[in-house]
C-alpha angles and dihedrals in degrees: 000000000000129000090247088052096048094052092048091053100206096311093318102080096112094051090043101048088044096058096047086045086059098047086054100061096039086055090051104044090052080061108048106031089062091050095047085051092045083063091045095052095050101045089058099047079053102048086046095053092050082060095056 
């Protein structure tokens, strides 16, 4: 088996990479997206408590 026959995957290459393309991107955006909100959160607490 040959690397170009590997990544077209009998035909389906296109449907299968771009699934696991898309997996990739939804893992790492539920883990990134909590962890970018986290800062925002505690920026502002932080920025609310310097005003009291």
């Amino acid at each position: 088996m040959t690397m170009q026959e590997f990544f077209a995957m009998g035909g389906y290459g296109f449907y299968v990479w771009t699934s696991y393309g898309l997996t990739l991107i939804v893992l790492l955006a539920n883990i990134i997206i909590p962890v970018v909100q986290r800062r925002q959160f505690l920026r502002a607490l932080a920025l609310k408590q310097r005003r009291q």
